[in-house]
PQR file of N, CA, C, O and H, with PARSE charges and radii, in Angstrom:
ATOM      1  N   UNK A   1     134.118 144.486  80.402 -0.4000 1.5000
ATOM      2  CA  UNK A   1     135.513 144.059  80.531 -0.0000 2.0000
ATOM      3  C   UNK A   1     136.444 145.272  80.542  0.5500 1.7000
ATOM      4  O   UNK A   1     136.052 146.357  80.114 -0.5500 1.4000
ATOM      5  N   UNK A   2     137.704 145.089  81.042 -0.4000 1.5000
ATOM      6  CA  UNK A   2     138.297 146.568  81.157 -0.0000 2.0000
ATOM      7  C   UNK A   2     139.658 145.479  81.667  0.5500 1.7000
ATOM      8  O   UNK A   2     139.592 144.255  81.773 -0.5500 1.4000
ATOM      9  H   UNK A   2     138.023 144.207  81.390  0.4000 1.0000
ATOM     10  N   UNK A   3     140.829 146.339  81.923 -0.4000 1.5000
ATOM     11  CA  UNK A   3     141.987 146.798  81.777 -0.0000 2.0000
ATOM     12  C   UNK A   3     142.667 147.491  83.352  0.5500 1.7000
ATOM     13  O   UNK A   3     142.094 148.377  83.986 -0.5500 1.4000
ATOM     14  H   UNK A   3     140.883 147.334  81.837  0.4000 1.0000
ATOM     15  N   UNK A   4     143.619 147.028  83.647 -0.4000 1.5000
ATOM     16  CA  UNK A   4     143.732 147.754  84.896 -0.0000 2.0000
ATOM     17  C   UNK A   4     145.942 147.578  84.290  0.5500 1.7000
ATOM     18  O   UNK A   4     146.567 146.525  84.419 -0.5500 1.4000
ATOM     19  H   UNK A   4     144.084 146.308  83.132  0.4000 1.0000
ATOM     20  N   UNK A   5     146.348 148.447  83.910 -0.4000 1.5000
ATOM     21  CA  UNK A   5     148.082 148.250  84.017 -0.0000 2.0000
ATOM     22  C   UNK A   5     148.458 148.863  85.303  0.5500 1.7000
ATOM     23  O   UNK A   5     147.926 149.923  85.633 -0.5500 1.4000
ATOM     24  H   UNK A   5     145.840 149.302  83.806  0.4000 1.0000
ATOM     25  N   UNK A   6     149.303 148.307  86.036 -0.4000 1.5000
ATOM     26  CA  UNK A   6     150.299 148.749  87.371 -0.0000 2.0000
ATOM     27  C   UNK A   6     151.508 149.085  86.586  0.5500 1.7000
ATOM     28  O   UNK A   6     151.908 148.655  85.504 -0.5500 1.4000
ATOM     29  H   UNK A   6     149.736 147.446  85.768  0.4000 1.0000
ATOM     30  N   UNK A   7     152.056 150.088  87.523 -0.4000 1.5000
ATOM     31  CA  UNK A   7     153.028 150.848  87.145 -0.0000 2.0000
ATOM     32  C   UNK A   7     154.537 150.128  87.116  0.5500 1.7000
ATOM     33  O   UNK A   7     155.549 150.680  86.684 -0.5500 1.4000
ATOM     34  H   UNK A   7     151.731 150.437  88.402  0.4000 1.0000
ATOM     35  N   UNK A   8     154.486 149.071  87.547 -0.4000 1.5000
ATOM     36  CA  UNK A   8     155.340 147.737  87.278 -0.0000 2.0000
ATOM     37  C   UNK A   8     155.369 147.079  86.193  0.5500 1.7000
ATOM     38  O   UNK A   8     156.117 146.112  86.047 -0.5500 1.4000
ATOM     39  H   UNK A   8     153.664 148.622  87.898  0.4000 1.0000
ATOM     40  N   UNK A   9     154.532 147.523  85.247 -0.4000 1.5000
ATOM     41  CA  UNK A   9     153.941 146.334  84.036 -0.0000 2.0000
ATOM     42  C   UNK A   9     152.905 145.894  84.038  0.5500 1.7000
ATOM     43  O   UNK A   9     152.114 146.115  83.121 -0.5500 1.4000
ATOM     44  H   UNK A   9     153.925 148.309  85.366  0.4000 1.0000
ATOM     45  N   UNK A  10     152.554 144.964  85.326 -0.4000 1.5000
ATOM     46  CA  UNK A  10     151.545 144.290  85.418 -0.0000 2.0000
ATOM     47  C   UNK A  10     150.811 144.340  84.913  0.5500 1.7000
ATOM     48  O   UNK A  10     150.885 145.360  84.228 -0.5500 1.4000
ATOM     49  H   UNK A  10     153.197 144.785  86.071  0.4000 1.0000
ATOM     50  N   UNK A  11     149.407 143.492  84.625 -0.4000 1.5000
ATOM     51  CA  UNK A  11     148.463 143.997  83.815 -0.0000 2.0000
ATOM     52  C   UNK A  11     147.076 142.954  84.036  0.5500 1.7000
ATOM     53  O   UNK A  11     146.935 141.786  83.673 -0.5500 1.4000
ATOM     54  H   UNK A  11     149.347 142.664  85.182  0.4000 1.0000
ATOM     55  N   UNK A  12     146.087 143.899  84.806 -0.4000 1.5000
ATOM     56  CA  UNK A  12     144.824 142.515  85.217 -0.0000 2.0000
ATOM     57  C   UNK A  12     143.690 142.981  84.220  0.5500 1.7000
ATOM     58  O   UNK A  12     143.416 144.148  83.938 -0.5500 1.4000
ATOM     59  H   UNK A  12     146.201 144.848  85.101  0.4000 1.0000
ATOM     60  N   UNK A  13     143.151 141.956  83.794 -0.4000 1.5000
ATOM     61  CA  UNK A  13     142.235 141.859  82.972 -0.0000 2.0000
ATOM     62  C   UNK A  13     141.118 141.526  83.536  0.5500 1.7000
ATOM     63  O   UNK A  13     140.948 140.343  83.829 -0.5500 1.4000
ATOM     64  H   UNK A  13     143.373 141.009  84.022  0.4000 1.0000
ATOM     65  N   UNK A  14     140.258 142.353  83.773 -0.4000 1.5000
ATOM     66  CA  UNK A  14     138.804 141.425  84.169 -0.0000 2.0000
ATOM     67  C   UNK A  14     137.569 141.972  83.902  0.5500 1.7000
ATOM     68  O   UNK A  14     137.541 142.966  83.176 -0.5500 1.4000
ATOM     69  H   UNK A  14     140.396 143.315  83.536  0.4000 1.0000
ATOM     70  N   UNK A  15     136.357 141.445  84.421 -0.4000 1.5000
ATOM     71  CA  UNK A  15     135.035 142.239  84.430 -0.0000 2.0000
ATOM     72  C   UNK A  15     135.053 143.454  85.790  0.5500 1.7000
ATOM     73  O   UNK A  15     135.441 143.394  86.957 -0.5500 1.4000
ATOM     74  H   UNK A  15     136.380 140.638  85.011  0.4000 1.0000
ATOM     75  N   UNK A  16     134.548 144.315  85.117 -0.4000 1.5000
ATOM     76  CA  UNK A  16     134.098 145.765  86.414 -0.0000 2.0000
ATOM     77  C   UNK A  16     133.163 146.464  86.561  0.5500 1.7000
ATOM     78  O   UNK A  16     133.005 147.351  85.722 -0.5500 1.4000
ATOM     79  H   UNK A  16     134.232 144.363  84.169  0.4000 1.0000
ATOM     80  N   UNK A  17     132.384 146.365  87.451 -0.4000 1.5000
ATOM     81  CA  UNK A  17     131.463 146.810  87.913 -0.0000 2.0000
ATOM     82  C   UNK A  17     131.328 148.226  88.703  0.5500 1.7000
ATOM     83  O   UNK A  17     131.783 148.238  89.847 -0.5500 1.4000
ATOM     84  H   UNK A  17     132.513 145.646  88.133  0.4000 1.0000
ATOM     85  N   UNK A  18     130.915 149.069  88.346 -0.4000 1.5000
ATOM     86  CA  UNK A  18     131.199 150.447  89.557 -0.0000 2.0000
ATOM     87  C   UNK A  18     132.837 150.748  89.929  0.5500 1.7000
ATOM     88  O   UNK A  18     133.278 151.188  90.990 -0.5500 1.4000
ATOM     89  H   UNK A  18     130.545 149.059  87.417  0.4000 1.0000
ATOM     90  N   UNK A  19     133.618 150.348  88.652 -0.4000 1.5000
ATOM     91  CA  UNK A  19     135.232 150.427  88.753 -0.0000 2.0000
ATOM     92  C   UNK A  19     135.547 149.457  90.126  0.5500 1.7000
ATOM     93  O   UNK A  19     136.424 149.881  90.879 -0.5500 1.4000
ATOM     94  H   UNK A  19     133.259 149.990  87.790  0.4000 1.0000
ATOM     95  N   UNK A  20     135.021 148.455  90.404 -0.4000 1.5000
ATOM     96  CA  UNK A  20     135.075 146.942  91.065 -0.0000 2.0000
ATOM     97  C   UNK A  20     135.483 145.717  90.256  0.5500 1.7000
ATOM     98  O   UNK A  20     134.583 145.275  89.543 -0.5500 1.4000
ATOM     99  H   UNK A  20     134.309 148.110  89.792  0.4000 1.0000
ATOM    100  N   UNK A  21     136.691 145.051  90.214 -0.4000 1.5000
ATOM    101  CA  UNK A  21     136.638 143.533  89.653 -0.0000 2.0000
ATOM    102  C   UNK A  21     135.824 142.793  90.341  0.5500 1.7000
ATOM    103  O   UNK A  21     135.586 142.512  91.516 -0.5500 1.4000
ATOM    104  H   UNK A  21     137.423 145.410  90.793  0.4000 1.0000
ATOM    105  N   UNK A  22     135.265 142.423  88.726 -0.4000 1.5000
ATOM    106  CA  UNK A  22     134.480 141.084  89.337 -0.0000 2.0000
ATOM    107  C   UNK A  22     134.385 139.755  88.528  0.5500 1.7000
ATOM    108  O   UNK A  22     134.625 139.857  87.325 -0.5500 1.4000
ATOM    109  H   UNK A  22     135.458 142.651  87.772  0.4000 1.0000
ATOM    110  N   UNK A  23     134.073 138.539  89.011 -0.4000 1.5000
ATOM    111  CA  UNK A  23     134.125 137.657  88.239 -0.0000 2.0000
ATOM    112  C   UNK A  23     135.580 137.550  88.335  0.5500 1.7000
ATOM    113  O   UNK A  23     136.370 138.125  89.084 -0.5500 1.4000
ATOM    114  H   UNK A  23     133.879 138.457  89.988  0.4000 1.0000
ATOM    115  N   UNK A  24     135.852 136.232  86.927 -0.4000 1.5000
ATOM    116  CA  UNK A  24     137.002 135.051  86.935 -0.0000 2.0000
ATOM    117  C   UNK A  24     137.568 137.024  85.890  0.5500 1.7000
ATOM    118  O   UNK A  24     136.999 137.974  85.352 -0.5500 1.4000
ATOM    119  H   UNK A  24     135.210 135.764  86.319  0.4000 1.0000
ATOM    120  N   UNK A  25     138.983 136.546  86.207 -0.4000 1.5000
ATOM    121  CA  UNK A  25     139.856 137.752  85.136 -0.0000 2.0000
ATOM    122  C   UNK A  25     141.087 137.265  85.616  0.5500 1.7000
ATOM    123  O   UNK A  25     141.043 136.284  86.359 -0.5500 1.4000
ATOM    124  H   UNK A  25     139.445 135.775  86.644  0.4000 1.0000
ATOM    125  N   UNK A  26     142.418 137.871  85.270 -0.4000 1.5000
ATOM    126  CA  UNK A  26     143.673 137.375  84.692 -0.0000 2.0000
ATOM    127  C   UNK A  26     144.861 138.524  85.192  0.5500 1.7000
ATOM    128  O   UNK A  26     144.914 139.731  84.956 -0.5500 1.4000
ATOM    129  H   UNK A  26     142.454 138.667  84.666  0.4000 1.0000
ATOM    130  N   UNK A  27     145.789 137.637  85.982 -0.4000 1.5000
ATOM    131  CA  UNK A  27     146.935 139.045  86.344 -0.0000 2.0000
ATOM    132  C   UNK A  27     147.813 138.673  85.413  0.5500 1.7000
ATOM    133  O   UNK A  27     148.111 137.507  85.671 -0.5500 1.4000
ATOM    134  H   UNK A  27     145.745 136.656  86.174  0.4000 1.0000
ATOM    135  N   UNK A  28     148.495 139.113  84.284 -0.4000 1.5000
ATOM    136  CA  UNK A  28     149.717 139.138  83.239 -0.0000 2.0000
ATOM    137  C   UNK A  28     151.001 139.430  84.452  0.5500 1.7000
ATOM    138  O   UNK A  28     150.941 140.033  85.524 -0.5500 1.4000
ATOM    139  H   UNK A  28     148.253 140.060  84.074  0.4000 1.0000
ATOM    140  N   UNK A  29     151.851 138.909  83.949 -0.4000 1.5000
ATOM    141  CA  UNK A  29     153.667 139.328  84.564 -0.0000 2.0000
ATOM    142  C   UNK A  29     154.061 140.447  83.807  0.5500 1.7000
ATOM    143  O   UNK A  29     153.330 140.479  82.817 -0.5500 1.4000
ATOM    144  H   UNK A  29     151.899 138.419  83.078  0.4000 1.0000
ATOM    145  N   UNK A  30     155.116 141.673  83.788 -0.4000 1.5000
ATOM    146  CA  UNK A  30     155.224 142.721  82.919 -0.0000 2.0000
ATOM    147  C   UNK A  30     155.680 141.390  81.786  0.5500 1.7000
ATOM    148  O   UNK A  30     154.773 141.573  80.973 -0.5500 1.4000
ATOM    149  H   UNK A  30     155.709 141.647  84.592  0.4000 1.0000
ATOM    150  N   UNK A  31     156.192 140.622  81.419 -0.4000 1.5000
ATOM    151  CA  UNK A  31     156.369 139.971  80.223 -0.0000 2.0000
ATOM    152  C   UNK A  31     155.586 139.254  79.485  0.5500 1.7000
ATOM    153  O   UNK A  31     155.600 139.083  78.266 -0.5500 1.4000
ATOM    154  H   UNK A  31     156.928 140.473  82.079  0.4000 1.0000
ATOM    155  N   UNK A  32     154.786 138.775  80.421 -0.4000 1.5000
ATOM    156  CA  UNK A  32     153.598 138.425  79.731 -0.0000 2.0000
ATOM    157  C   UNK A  32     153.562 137.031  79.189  0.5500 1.7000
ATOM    158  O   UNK A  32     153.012 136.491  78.228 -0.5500 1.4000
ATOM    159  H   UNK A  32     154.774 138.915  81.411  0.4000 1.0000
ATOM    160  N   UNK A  33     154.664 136.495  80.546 -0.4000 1.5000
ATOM    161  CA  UNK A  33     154.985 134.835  80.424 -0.0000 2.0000
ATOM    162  C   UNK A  33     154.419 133.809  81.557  0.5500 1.7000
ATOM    163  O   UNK A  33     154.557 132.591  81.665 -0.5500 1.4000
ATOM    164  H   UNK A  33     155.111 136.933  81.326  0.4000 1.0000
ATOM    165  N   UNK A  34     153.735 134.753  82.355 -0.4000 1.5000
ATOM    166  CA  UNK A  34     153.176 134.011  83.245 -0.0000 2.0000
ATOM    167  C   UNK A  34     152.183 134.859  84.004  0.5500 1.7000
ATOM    168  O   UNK A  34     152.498 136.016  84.284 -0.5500 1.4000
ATOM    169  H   UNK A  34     153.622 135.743  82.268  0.4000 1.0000
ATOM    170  N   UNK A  35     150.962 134.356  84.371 -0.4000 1.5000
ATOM    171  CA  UNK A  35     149.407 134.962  84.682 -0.0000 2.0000
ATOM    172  C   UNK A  35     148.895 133.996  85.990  0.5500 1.7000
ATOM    173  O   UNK A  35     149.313 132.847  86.136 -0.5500 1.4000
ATOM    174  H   UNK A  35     150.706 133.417  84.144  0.4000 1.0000
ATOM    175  N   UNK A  36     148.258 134.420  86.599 -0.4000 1.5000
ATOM    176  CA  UNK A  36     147.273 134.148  87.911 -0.0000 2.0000
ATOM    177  C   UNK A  36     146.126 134.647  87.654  0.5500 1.7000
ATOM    178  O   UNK A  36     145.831 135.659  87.018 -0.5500 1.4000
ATOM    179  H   UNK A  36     147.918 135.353  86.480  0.4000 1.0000
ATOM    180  N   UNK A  37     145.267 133.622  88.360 -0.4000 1.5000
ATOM    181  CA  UNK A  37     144.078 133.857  88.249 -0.0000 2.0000
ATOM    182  C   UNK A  37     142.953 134.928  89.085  0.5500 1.7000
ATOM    183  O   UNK A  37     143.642 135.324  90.026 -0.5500 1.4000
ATOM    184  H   UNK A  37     145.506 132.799  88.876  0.4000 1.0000
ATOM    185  N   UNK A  38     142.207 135.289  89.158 -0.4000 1.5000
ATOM    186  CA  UNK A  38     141.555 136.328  89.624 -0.0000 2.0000
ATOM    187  C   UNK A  38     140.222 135.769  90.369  0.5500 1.7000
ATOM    188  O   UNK A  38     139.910 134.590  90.203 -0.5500 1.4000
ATOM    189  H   UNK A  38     141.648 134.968  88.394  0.4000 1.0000
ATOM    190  N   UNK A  39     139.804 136.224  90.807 -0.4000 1.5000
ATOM    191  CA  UNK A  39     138.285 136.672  91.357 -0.0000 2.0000
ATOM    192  C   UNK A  39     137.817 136.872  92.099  0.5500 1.7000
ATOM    193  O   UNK A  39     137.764 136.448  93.253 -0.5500 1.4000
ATOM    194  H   UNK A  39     140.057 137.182  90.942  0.4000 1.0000
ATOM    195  N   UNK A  40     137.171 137.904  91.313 -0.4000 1.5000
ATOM    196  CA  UNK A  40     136.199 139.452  92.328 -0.0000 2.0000
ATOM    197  C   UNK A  40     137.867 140.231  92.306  0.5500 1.7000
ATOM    198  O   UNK A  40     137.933 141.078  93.197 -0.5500 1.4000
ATOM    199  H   UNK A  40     137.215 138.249  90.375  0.4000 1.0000
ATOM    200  N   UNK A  41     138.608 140.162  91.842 -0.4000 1.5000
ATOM    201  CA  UNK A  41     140.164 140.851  91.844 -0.0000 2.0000
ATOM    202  C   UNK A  41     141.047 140.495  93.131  0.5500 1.7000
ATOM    203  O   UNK A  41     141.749 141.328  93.704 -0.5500 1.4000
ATOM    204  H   UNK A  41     138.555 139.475  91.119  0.4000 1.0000
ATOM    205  N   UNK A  42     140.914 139.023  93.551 -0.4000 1.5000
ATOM    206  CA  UNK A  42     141.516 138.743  94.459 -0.0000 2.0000
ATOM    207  C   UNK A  42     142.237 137.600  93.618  0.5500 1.7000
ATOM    208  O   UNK A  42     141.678 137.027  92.683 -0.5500 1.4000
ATOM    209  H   UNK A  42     140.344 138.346  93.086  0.4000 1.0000
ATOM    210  N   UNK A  43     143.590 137.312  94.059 -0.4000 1.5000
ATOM    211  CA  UNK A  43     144.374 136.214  93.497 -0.0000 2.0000
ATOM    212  C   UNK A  43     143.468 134.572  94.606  0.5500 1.7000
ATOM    213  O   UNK A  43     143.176 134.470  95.797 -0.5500 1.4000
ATOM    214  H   UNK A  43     144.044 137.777  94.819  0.4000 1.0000
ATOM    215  N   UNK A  44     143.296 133.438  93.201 -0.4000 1.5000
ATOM    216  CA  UNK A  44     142.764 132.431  93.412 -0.0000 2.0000
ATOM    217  C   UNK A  44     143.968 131.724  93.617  0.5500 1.7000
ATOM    218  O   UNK A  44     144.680 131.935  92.635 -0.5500 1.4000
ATOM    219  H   UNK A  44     143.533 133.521  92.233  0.4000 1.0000
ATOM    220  N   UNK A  45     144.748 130.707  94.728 -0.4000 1.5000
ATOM    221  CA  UNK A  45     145.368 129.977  93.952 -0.0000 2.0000
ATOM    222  C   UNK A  45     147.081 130.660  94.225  0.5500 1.7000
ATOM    223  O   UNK A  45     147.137 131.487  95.135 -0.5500 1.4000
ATOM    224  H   UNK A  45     144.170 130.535  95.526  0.4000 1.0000
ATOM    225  N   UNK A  46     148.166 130.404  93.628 -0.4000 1.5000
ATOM    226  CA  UNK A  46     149.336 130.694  94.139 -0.0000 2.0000
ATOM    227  C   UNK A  46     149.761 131.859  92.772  0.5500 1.7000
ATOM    228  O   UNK A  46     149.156 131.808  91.701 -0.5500 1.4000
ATOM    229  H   UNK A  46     148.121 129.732  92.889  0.4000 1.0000
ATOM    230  N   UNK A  47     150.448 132.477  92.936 -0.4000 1.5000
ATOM    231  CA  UNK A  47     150.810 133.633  91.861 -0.0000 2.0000
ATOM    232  C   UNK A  47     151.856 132.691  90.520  0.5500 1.7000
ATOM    233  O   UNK A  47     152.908 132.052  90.466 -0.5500 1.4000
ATOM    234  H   UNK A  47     150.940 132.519  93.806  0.4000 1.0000
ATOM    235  N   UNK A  48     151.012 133.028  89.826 -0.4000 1.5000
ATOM    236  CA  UNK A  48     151.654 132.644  88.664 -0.0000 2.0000
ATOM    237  C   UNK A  48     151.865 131.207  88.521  0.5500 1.7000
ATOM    238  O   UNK A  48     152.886 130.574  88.247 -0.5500 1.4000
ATOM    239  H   UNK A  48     150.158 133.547  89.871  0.4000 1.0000
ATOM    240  N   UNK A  49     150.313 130.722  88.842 -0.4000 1.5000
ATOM    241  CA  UNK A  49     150.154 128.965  88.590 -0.0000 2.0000
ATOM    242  C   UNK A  49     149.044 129.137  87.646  0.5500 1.7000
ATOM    243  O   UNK A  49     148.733 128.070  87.118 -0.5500 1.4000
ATOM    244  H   UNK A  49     149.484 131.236  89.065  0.4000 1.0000
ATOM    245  N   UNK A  50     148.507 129.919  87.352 -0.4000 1.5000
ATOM    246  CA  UNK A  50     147.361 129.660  86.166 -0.0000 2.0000
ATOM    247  C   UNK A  50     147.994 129.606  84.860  0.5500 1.7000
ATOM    248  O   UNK A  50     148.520 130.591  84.343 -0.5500 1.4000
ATOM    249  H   UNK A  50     148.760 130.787  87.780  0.4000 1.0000
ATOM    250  N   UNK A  51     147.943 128.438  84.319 -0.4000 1.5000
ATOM    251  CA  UNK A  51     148.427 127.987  82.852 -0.0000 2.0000
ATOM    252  C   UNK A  51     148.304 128.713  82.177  0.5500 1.7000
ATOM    253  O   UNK A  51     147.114 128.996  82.046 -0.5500 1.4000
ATOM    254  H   UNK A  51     147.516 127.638  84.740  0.4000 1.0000
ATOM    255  N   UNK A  52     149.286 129.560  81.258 -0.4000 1.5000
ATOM    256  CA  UNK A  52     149.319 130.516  80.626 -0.0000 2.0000
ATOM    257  C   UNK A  52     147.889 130.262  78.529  0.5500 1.7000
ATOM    258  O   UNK A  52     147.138 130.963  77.850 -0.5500 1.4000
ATOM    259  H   UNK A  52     150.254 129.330  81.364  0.4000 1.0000
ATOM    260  N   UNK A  53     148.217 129.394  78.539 -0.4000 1.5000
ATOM    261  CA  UNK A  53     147.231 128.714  77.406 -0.0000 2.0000
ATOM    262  C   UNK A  53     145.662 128.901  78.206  0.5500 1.7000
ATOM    263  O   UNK A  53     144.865 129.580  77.558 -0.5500 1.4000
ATOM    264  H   UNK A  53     148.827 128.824  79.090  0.4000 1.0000
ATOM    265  N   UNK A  54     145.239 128.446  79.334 -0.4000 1.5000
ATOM    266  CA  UNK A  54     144.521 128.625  79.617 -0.0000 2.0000
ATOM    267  C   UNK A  54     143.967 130.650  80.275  0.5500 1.7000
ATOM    268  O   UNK A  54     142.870 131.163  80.494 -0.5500 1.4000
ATOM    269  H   UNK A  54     145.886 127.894  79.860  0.4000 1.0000
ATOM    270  N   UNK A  55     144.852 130.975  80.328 -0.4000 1.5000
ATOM    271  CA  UNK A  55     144.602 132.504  80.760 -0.0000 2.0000
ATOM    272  C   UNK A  55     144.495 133.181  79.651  0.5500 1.7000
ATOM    273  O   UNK A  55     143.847 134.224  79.733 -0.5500 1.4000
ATOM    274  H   UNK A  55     145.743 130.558  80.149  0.4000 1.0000
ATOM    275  N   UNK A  56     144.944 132.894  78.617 -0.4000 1.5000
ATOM    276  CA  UNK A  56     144.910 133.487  76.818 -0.0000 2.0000
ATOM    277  C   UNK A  56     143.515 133.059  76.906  0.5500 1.7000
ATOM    278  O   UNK A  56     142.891 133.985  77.423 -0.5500 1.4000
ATOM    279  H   UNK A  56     145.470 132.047  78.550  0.4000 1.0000
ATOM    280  N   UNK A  57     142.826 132.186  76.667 -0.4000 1.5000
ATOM    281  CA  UNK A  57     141.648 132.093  76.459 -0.0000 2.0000
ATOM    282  C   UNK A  57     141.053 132.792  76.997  0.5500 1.7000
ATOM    283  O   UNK A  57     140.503 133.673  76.336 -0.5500 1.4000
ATOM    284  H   UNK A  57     143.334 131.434  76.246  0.4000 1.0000
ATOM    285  N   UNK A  58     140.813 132.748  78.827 -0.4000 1.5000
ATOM    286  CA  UNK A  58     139.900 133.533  79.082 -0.0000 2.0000
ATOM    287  C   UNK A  58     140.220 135.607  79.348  0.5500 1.7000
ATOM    288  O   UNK A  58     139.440 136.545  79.518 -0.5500 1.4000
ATOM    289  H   UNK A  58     141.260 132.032  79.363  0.4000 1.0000
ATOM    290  N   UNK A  59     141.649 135.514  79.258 -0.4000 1.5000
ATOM    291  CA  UNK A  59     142.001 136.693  78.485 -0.0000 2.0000
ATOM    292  C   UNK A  59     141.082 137.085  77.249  0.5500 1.7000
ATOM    293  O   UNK A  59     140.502 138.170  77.261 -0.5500 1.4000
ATOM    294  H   UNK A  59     142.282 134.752  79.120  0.4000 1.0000
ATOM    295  N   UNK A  60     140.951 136.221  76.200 -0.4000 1.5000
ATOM    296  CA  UNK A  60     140.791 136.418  74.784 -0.0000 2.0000
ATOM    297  C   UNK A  60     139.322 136.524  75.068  0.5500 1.7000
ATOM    298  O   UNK A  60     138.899 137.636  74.751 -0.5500 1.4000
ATOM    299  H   UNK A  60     141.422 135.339  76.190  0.4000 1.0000
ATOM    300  N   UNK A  61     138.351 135.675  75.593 -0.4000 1.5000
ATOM    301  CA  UNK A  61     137.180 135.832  76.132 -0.0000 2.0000
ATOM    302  C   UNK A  61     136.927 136.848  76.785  0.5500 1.7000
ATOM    303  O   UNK A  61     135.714 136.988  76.633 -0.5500 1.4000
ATOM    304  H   UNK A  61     138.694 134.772  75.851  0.4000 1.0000
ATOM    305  N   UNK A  62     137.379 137.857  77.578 -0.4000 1.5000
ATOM    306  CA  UNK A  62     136.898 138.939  77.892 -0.0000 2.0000
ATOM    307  C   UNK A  62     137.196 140.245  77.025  0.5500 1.7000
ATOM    308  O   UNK A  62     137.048 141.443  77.269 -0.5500 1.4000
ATOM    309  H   UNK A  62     138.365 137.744  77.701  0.4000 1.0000
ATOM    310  N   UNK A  63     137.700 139.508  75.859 -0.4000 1.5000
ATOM    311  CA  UNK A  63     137.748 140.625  74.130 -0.0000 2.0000
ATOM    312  C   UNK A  63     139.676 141.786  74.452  0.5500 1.7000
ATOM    313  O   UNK A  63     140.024 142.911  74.094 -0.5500 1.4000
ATOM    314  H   UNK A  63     137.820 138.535  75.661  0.4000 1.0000
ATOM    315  N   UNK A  64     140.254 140.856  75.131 -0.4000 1.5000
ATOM    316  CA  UNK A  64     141.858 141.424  74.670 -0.0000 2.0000
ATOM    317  C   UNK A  64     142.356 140.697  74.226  0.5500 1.7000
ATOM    318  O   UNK A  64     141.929 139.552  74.081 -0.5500 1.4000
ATOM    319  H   UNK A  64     139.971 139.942  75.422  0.4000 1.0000
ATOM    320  N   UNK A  65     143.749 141.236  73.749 -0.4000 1.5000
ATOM    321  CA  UNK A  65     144.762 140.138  73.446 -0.0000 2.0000
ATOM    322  C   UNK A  65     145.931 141.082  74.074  0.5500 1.7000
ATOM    323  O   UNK A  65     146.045 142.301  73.949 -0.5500 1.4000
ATOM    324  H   UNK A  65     144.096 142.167  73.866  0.4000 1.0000
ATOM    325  N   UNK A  66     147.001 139.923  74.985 -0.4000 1.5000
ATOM    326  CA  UNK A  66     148.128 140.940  75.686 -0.0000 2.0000
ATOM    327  C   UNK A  66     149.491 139.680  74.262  0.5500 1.7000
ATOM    328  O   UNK A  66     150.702 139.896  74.216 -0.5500 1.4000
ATOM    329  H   UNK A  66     146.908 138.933  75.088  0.4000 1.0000
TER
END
């Protein structure tokens, strides 16, 4: 699991392979009020529709807390 911050704030959380996302992981907003979902480090889905309760978890599951 690893850590990727953009110089905006941003902040994606995921699994990495050979410095590659992979797997389900998590894009944070710089505030950290709203998250999208990931995988393989591609956005699943519309930006900033993944339920924030549900992205804490699998945030918290890949061993952070934002």
């Amino acid at each position: 699991p690893g850590v990727y911050e953009y110089s905006d704030g941003e902040l994606d959380v995921s699994f990495y392979s050979n410095d590659i996302r992979v797997g389900d992981g998590v894009r944070w907003n710089t505030d950290r009020t709203r998250a999208s979902r990931l995988r393989d480090g591609k956005l699943v889905g519309t930006e900033g529709d993944f339920p924030v309760d549900d992205a804490m978890r699998l945030t918290k599951k890949l061993g952070f807390v934002v």
